[in-house]
Amino acid sequence: MEIVILENARQVCATAAGIVKRALKSKPETVLGLATGRTMELVYEELQEADFSQAATFNLDEYMGVGPEDAGSYAYYMREHLFRHVNLSQERIHLLDGMTDDPEQECLTFEAAIKKAGGIDIQLLGIGENGHIAFNEPGSSLASRTRFKTLATSTIASNKECFPGGEPPRHVLTMGVGTILESRLCLLLAYGRRKAQAVASMAEGPLTAMCPASALQMHPRTIVLLDEEAALQLKLVDYYKLAYHQKPERLKYPT
Ligand code: GLP
C-alpha cells in the first residue's frame, strides 16, 4: 500500500483524476471500477474532460429498491456526476440493478461481465467511517464476491442526506472484497478528520474483517491518497511523506 499525503481535498481528487486520465490516454479501453459518495464528486468533475469513448465502467454498489430515476440511487448519482458529461458508450456502463427481483442472479451476471471485460484495471474507492469499502460492512468476508448485504446502522445515518425526506434503504448489492482485490490497481481516496480512524485501521491496523478496507494490505498495488486531516491518526506519517517526497519525479503522480 502506497500512502500519499497531499495538502488538501482538491489535490487528492485532482491526483486521482490525473491517474485515471493518464491511464485512459495510454490504454483507451481501460476498465474502470467506479465509486460513489461525496468523496468522488470532485474527481468526476475533473474527469469530465477525459475521453471515455472506448472505456468500460463497473460501479461498486447500489441500494436495493431504488431505480435510476430515484435521486438517492447510485445510478442517478453516476448520471449526474459523470455519465451525462462524457462520451462513455451506454453498453459499456455496468451498474448493479437495485430493482432486480433476483439479486443472486444479478450479482452472478455482474461478476461474469467483469470477467468478460478482462477484469478491472483501476478501481476507485472511498472508505466508510467504519472501515467499509463499497458496502462491505465490518464482518464481511475478505474473500467475498458481489452479493446482497445489509447496511450497518451507522452507514444508514451517514448516508441519510442523500435521501431527503426518507431513510436510505437497509439493503444493497455490493461488489465483494475478494472482487475488489482482483482489480489491477486500487485507488483509495479519503479526506477530512472523520475518516482518520478508518484510514489508520486500514493501513496500520490488523488485517481483519472488522475493518474490510484492511484487506487492501494484501493487494499488490494500492495507492491511498489522503489529505493531512485524514492522515492524522497514522503512526508512520513521516515515513509516508518522506517516501513520496524522495520518489523520482517520473514515478510521482500527475495532477
Ligand atoms: C458509501 C459508499 C462507499 C463510499 C463510502 C464513503 O456508503 N458505498 O463506496 O466510499 O460510503 O462515502 P463518502 O465518500 O460519502 O464519505
mmCIF file of C-alpha atoms and ligand atoms in Angstrom:
data_model
loop_
_atom_site.group_PDB
_atom_site.id
_atom_site.type_symbol
_atom_site.label_atom_id
_atom_site.label_comp_id
_atom_site.label_asym_id
_atom_site.label_seq_id
_atom_site.Cartn_x
_atom_site.Cartn_y
_atom_site.Cartn_z
ATOM 1 C CA MET A 1 0.000 0.000 0.000
ATOM 2 C CA GLU A 2 1.500 3.324 -1.018
ATOM 3 C CA ILE A 3 0.271 6.217 1.095
ATOM 4 C CA VAL A 4 0.455 9.671 -0.426
ATOM 5 C CA ILE A 5 -0.394 12.618 1.829
ATOM 6 C CA LEU A 6 -1.396 15.750 -0.030
ATOM 7 C CA GLU A 7 -2.248 19.251 1.118
ATOM 8 C CA ASN A 8 -5.993 19.270 0.668
ATOM 9 C CA ALA A 9 -9.054 17.523 -0.733
ATOM 10 C CA ARG A 10 -8.739 19.310 -4.061
ATOM 11 C CA GLN A 11 -5.247 17.865 -4.565
ATOM 12 C CA VAL A 12 -6.423 14.394 -3.544
ATOM 13 C CA CYS A 13 -9.173 14.471 -6.170
ATOM 14 C CA ALA A 14 -7.016 16.078 -8.853
ATOM 15 C CA THR A 15 -4.325 13.434 -8.327
ATOM 16 C CA ALA A 16 -6.837 10.584 -8.558
ATOM 17 C CA ALA A 17 -8.311 12.121 -11.708
ATOM 18 C CA GLY A 18 -4.783 12.593 -13.093
ATOM 19 C CA ILE A 19 -4.010 8.886 -12.644
ATOM 20 C CA VAL A 20 -7.253 7.891 -14.380
ATOM 21 C CA LYS A 21 -6.732 10.371 -17.254
ATOM 22 C CA ARG A 22 -3.205 9.103 -17.817
ATOM 23 C CA ALA A 23 -4.495 5.510 -17.900
ATOM 24 C CA LEU A 24 -7.217 6.418 -20.396
ATOM 25 C CA LYS A 25 -4.618 8.059 -22.629
ATOM 26 C CA SER A 26 -2.202 5.146 -22.615
ATOM 27 C CA LYS A 27 -4.959 2.496 -22.819
ATOM 28 C CA PRO A 28 -8.230 3.975 -24.134
ATOM 29 C CA GLU A 29 -10.112 0.726 -23.446
ATOM 30 C CA THR A 30 -9.306 0.927 -19.725
ATOM 31 C CA VAL A 31 -11.826 -0.839 -17.477
ATOM 32 C CA LEU A 32 -12.670 1.420 -14.554
ATOM 33 C CA GLY A 33 -14.269 0.467 -11.281
ATOM 34 C CA LEU A 34 -16.251 3.456 -10.058
ATOM 35 C CA ALA A 35 -17.227 4.520 -6.549
ATOM 36 C CA THR A 36 -19.889 6.929 -5.357
ATOM 37 C CA GLY A 37 -20.173 9.119 -2.260
ATOM 38 C CA ARG A 38 -19.231 12.716 -1.508
ATOM 39 C CA THR A 39 -15.512 11.918 -1.771
ATOM 40 C CA MET A 40 -15.749 11.217 -5.503
ATOM 41 C CA GLU A 41 -17.739 14.260 -6.632
ATOM 42 C CA LEU A 42 -14.684 16.407 -7.369
ATOM 43 C CA VAL A 43 -12.909 13.507 -9.064
ATOM 44 C CA TYR A 44 -15.760 13.148 -11.536
ATOM 45 C CA GLU A 45 -15.833 16.885 -12.122
ATOM 46 C CA GLU A 46 -12.163 16.689 -13.103
ATOM 47 C CA LEU A 47 -12.800 13.691 -15.338
ATOM 48 C CA GLN A 48 -15.490 15.361 -17.420
ATOM 49 C CA GLU A 49 -12.888 16.440 -19.956
ATOM 50 C CA ALA A 50 -11.440 12.925 -20.420
ATOM 51 C CA ASP A 51 -12.061 10.711 -23.440
ATOM 52 C CA PHE A 52 -14.087 7.657 -22.387
ATOM 53 C CA SER A 53 -15.045 6.581 -25.900
ATOM 54 C CA GLN A 54 -13.502 3.129 -25.557
ATOM 55 C CA ALA A 55 -13.587 2.725 -21.786
ATOM 56 C CA ALA A 56 -15.846 0.444 -19.755
ATOM 57 C CA THR A 57 -17.069 1.016 -16.200
ATOM 58 C CA PHE A 58 -18.340 -1.101 -13.320
ATOM 59 C CA ASN A 59 -19.879 0.542 -10.279
ATOM 60 C CA LEU A 60 -19.184 -0.845 -6.843
ATOM 61 C CA ASP A 61 -22.647 -0.931 -5.365
ATOM 62 C CA GLU A 62 -26.325 0.046 -5.416
ATOM 63 C CA TYR A 63 -29.217 0.342 -2.984
ATOM 64 C CA MET A 64 -31.990 -2.211 -3.271
ATOM 65 C CA GLY A 65 -35.441 -0.992 -4.162
ATOM 66 C CA VAL A 66 -34.421 2.251 -5.834
ATOM 67 C CA GLY A 67 -34.358 2.753 -9.577
ATOM 68 C CA PRO A 68 -32.178 5.040 -11.716
ATOM 69 C CA GLU A 69 -34.764 7.845 -11.540
ATOM 70 C CA ASP A 70 -34.599 7.941 -7.739
ATOM 71 C CA ALA A 71 -32.257 10.768 -6.690
ATOM 72 C CA GLY A 72 -30.783 8.591 -3.909
ATOM 73 C CA SER A 73 -29.732 5.791 -6.255
ATOM 74 C CA TYR A 74 -26.132 5.424 -7.328
ATOM 75 C CA ALA A 75 -27.303 5.115 -10.932
ATOM 76 C CA TYR A 76 -28.711 8.645 -10.609
ATOM 77 C CA TYR A 77 -25.524 9.859 -8.888
ATOM 78 C CA MET A 78 -23.360 8.491 -11.697
ATOM 79 C CA ARG A 79 -25.523 10.000 -14.410
ATOM 80 C CA GLU A 80 -25.448 13.423 -12.751
ATOM 81 C CA HIS A 81 -21.772 13.493 -11.821
ATOM 82 C CA LEU A 82 -20.171 11.720 -14.768
ATOM 83 C CA PHE A 83 -22.103 9.783 -17.385
ATOM 84 C CA ARG A 84 -24.140 12.631 -18.870
ATOM 85 C CA HIS A 85 -20.976 14.713 -19.280
ATOM 86 C CA VAL A 86 -18.756 12.193 -21.076
ATOM 87 C CA ASN A 87 -18.706 10.021 -24.169
ATOM 88 C CA LEU A 88 -18.993 6.629 -22.471
ATOM 89 C CA SER A 89 -20.948 4.197 -24.551
ATOM 90 C CA GLN A 90 -24.121 3.032 -22.798
ATOM 91 C CA GLU A 91 -23.418 -0.664 -23.337
ATOM 92 C CA ARG A 92 -20.075 -0.418 -21.547
ATOM 93 C CA ILE A 93 -21.576 1.117 -18.376
ATOM 94 C CA HIS A 94 -22.261 -1.577 -15.776
ATOM 95 C CA LEU A 95 -24.402 -0.834 -12.748
ATOM 96 C CA LEU A 96 -25.940 -3.327 -10.369
ATOM 97 C CA ASP A 97 -29.735 -3.192 -10.705
ATOM 98 C CA GLY A 98 -31.267 -2.308 -7.341
ATOM 99 C CA MET A 99 -34.736 -3.141 -8.698
ATOM 100 C CA THR A 100 -33.917 -6.729 -9.592
ATOM 101 C CA ASP A 101 -36.192 -9.453 -8.266
ATOM 102 C CA ASP A 102 -33.325 -11.962 -8.459
ATOM 103 C CA PRO A 103 -30.378 -10.435 -6.549
ATOM 104 C CA GLU A 104 -28.344 -13.612 -6.686
ATOM 105 C CA GLN A 105 -28.526 -13.835 -10.471
ATOM 106 C CA GLU A 106 -27.880 -10.098 -10.805
ATOM 107 C CA CYS A 107 -24.640 -10.483 -8.837
ATOM 108 C CA LEU A 108 -23.518 -13.526 -10.825
ATOM 109 C CA THR A 109 -24.177 -11.693 -14.093
ATOM 110 C CA PHE A 110 -22.190 -8.698 -12.836
ATOM 111 C CA GLU A 111 -19.202 -10.831 -11.873
ATOM 112 C CA ALA A 112 -19.338 -12.561 -15.260
ATOM 113 C CA ALA A 113 -19.368 -9.182 -17.023
ATOM 114 C CA ILE A 114 -16.242 -8.077 -15.133
ATOM 115 C CA LYS A 115 -14.525 -11.268 -16.237
ATOM 116 C CA LYS A 116 -15.648 -10.820 -19.838
ATOM 117 C CA ALA A 117 -14.287 -7.265 -19.846
ATOM 118 C CA GLY A 118 -10.876 -8.663 -18.858
ATOM 119 C CA GLY A 119 -11.013 -7.538 -15.214
ATOM 120 C CA ILE A 120 -10.882 -4.072 -13.696
ATOM 121 C CA ASP A 121 -7.775 -2.013 -14.423
ATOM 122 C CA ILE A 122 -8.329 0.775 -11.898
ATOM 123 C CA GLN A 123 -10.778 0.572 -9.020
ATOM 124 C CA LEU A 124 -11.670 3.882 -7.361
ATOM 125 C CA LEU A 125 -12.530 3.507 -3.684
ATOM 126 C CA GLY A 126 -13.698 5.682 -0.839
ATOM 127 C CA ILE A 127 -13.831 4.466 2.733
ATOM 128 C CA GLY A 128 -16.661 4.466 5.250
ATOM 129 C CA GLU A 129 -16.086 5.791 8.758
ATOM 130 C CA ASN A 130 -16.475 2.202 9.988
ATOM 131 C CA GLY A 131 -13.819 0.927 7.571
ATOM 132 C CA HIS A 132 -16.134 -0.328 4.841
ATOM 133 C CA ILE A 133 -15.180 -0.343 1.169
ATOM 134 C CA ALA A 134 -18.054 -0.343 -1.311
ATOM 135 C CA PHE A 135 -20.801 -1.628 1.019
ATOM 136 C CA ASN A 136 -18.703 -4.353 2.625
ATOM 137 C CA GLU A 137 -19.557 -3.618 6.220
ATOM 138 C CA PRO A 138 -17.431 -4.768 9.190
ATOM 139 C CA GLY A 139 -17.747 -8.545 9.458
ATOM 140 C CA SER A 140 -17.681 -9.035 5.679
ATOM 141 C CA SER A 141 -15.636 -11.949 4.428
ATOM 142 C CA LEU A 142 -12.374 -10.720 2.994
ATOM 143 C CA ALA A 143 -12.894 -13.230 0.162
ATOM 144 C CA SER A 144 -16.489 -12.137 -0.553
ATOM 145 C CA ARG A 145 -17.898 -11.757 -4.066
ATOM 146 C CA THR A 146 -20.620 -9.447 -5.362
ATOM 147 C CA ARG A 147 -23.714 -10.070 -3.251
ATOM 148 C CA PHE A 148 -26.678 -8.845 -1.235
ATOM 149 C CA LYS A 149 -25.742 -7.083 2.050
ATOM 150 C CA THR A 150 -27.474 -5.402 4.973
ATOM 151 C CA LEU A 151 -26.151 -1.972 5.916
ATOM 152 C CA ALA A 152 -24.853 -1.069 9.359
ATOM 153 C CA THR A 153 -26.988 1.457 11.224
ATOM 154 C CA SER A 154 -24.073 3.933 11.262
ATOM 155 C CA THR A 155 -23.806 3.749 7.446
ATOM 156 C CA ILE A 156 -27.504 4.486 7.086
ATOM 157 C CA ALA A 157 -27.072 7.511 9.358
ATOM 158 C CA SER A 158 -24.097 8.896 7.424
ATOM 159 C CA ASN A 159 -25.812 8.452 4.040
ATOM 160 C CA LYS A 160 -29.128 9.929 5.172
ATOM 161 C CA GLU A 161 -28.542 13.282 3.496
ATOM 162 C CA CYS A 162 -28.619 11.558 0.087
ATOM 163 C CA PHE A 163 -32.264 10.613 0.697
ATOM 164 C CA PRO A 164 -34.062 13.854 1.510
ATOM 165 C CA GLY A 165 -37.411 13.077 3.092
ATOM 166 C CA GLY A 166 -36.616 9.450 3.887
ATOM 167 C CA GLU A 167 -34.179 6.852 5.171
ATOM 168 C CA PRO A 168 -31.682 5.118 2.866
ATOM 169 C CA PRO A 169 -32.683 1.531 2.118
ATOM 170 C CA ARG A 170 -31.301 -1.042 4.547
ATOM 171 C CA HIS A 171 -30.344 -3.484 1.779
ATOM 172 C CA VAL A 172 -27.818 -3.177 -1.017
ATOM 173 C CA LEU A 173 -25.940 -5.103 -3.685
ATOM 174 C CA THR A 174 -22.183 -4.672 -3.493
ATOM 175 C CA MET A 175 -19.029 -5.902 -5.117
ATOM 176 C CA GLY A 176 -17.251 -8.192 -2.653
ATOM 177 C CA VAL A 177 -13.897 -7.589 -1.008
ATOM 178 C CA GLY A 178 -12.473 -10.509 -2.993
ATOM 179 C CA THR A 179 -13.814 -8.992 -6.215
ATOM 180 C CA ILE A 180 -12.227 -5.624 -5.402
ATOM 181 C CA LEU A 181 -8.885 -7.270 -4.609
ATOM 182 C CA GLU A 182 -8.737 -8.659 -8.149
ATOM 183 C CA SER A 183 -8.533 -5.145 -9.624
ATOM 184 C CA ARG A 184 -5.091 -4.441 -11.041
ATOM 185 C CA LEU A 185 -4.810 -1.073 -9.288
ATOM 186 C CA CYS A 186 -6.852 0.142 -6.324
ATOM 187 C CA LEU A 187 -7.005 3.881 -5.797
ATOM 188 C CA LEU A 188 -8.471 4.764 -2.413
ATOM 189 C CA LEU A 189 -9.217 8.385 -1.522
ATOM 190 C CA ALA A 190 -10.055 9.871 1.850
ATOM 191 C CA TYR A 191 -10.107 13.365 3.211
ATOM 192 C CA GLY A 192 -11.317 15.090 6.334
ATOM 193 C CA ARG A 193 -10.895 14.322 10.011
ATOM 194 C CA ARG A 194 -13.896 11.999 10.189
ATOM 195 C CA LYS A 195 -12.032 9.441 8.038
ATOM 196 C CA ALA A 196 -8.815 9.468 10.108
ATOM 197 C CA GLN A 197 -9.603 6.498 12.315
ATOM 198 C CA ALA A 198 -10.788 4.263 9.469
ATOM 199 C CA VAL A 199 -7.696 5.174 7.449
ATOM 200 C CA ALA A 200 -5.381 4.256 10.340
ATOM 201 C CA SER A 201 -7.151 0.916 10.855
ATOM 202 C CA MET A 202 -6.998 0.186 7.138
ATOM 203 C CA ALA A 203 -3.304 0.934 6.705
ATOM 204 C CA GLU A 204 -1.744 0.162 10.057
ATOM 205 C CA GLY A 205 -4.252 -1.957 11.943
ATOM 206 C CA PRO A 206 -4.525 -5.745 11.850
ATOM 207 C CA LEU A 207 -5.817 -7.476 8.738
ATOM 208 C CA THR A 208 -9.365 -8.148 9.889
ATOM 209 C CA ALA A 209 -12.946 -8.438 8.724
ATOM 210 C CA MET A 210 -13.717 -5.838 11.410
ATOM 211 C CA CYS A 211 -12.138 -3.324 9.013
ATOM 212 C CA PRO A 212 -12.849 -4.629 5.486
ATOM 213 C CA ALA A 213 -10.578 -1.957 3.979
ATOM 214 C CA SER A 214 -7.620 -3.595 5.782
ATOM 215 C CA ALA A 215 -7.835 -6.345 3.129
ATOM 216 C CA LEU A 216 -6.057 -3.869 0.851
ATOM 217 C CA GLN A 217 -2.891 -4.636 2.830
ATOM 218 C CA MET A 218 -2.881 -7.877 0.824
ATOM 219 C CA HIS A 219 -3.349 -6.136 -2.524
ATOM 220 C CA PRO A 220 -0.231 -5.879 -4.686
ATOM 221 C CA ARG A 221 -0.912 -2.369 -5.985
ATOM 222 C CA THR A 222 -2.945 0.059 -3.920
ATOM 223 C CA ILE A 223 -2.415 3.806 -3.824
ATOM 224 C CA VAL A 224 -4.031 5.676 -0.928
ATOM 225 C CA LEU A 225 -4.460 9.413 -1.484
ATOM 226 C CA LEU A 226 -5.105 11.401 1.708
ATOM 227 C CA ASP A 227 -5.255 14.971 2.898
ATOM 228 C CA GLU A 228 -3.473 15.963 6.122
ATOM 229 C CA GLU A 229 -6.628 15.519 8.215
ATOM 230 C CA ALA A 230 -7.412 12.002 7.069
ATOM 231 C CA ALA A 231 -3.773 11.127 7.831
ATOM 232 C CA LEU A 232 -3.941 12.442 11.408
ATOM 233 C CA GLN A 233 -4.019 9.059 13.144
ATOM 234 C CA LEU A 234 -1.342 7.327 11.090
ATOM 235 C CA LYS A 235 1.780 6.361 13.040
ATOM 236 C CA LEU A 236 4.163 6.315 10.082
ATOM 237 C CA VAL A 237 3.126 9.654 8.648
ATOM 238 C CA ASP A 238 6.690 10.996 8.472
ATOM 239 C CA TYR A 239 7.832 7.923 6.596
ATOM 240 C CA TYR A 240 4.989 8.155 4.056
ATOM 241 C CA LYS A 241 5.773 11.821 3.394
ATOM 242 C CA LEU A 242 9.489 11.200 3.053
ATOM 243 C CA ALA A 243 8.968 8.211 0.756
ATOM 244 C CA TYR A 244 6.752 10.154 -1.647
ATOM 245 C CA HIS A 245 8.857 13.310 -1.488
ATOM 246 C CA GLN A 246 12.010 11.385 -2.378
ATOM 247 C CA LYS A 247 10.484 9.375 -5.197
ATOM 248 C CA PRO A 248 11.988 10.028 -8.602
ATOM 249 C CA GLU A 249 9.875 12.738 -10.290
ATOM 250 C CA ARG A 250 8.844 10.424 -13.138
ATOM 251 C CA LEU A 251 7.290 7.996 -10.618
ATOM 252 C CA LYS A 252 5.171 10.664 -8.910
ATOM 253 C CA TYR A 253 1.510 11.013 -9.821
ATOM 254 C CA PRO A 254 0.147 13.575 -12.250
ATOM 255 C CA THR A 255 -2.409 16.109 -11.050
HETATM 256 C C1 GLP B 1 -20.660 4.891 0.864
HETATM 257 C C2 GLP B 1 -20.315 4.048 -0.403
HETATM 258 C C3 GLP B 1 -18.845 3.841 -0.494
HETATM 259 C C4 GLP B 1 -18.164 5.135 -0.148
HETATM 260 C C5 GLP B 1 -18.312 5.399 1.326
HETATM 261 C C6 GLP B 1 -17.859 6.779 1.753
HETATM 262 O O1 GLP B 1 -21.650 4.392 1.643
HETATM 263 N N1 GLP B 1 -20.993 2.835 -0.567
HETATM 264 O O2 GLP B 1 -18.488 3.377 -1.784
HETATM 265 O O3 GLP B 1 -16.804 5.072 -0.442
HETATM 266 O O4 GLP B 1 -19.596 5.075 1.768
HETATM 267 O O5 GLP B 1 -18.775 7.760 1.402
HETATM 268 P P1 GLP B 1 -18.420 9.305 1.356
HETATM 269 O O6 GLP B 1 -17.478 9.487 0.232
HETATM 270 O O7 GLP B 1 -19.733 9.990 1.110
HETATM 271 O O8 GLP B 1 -17.814 9.650 2.666
#
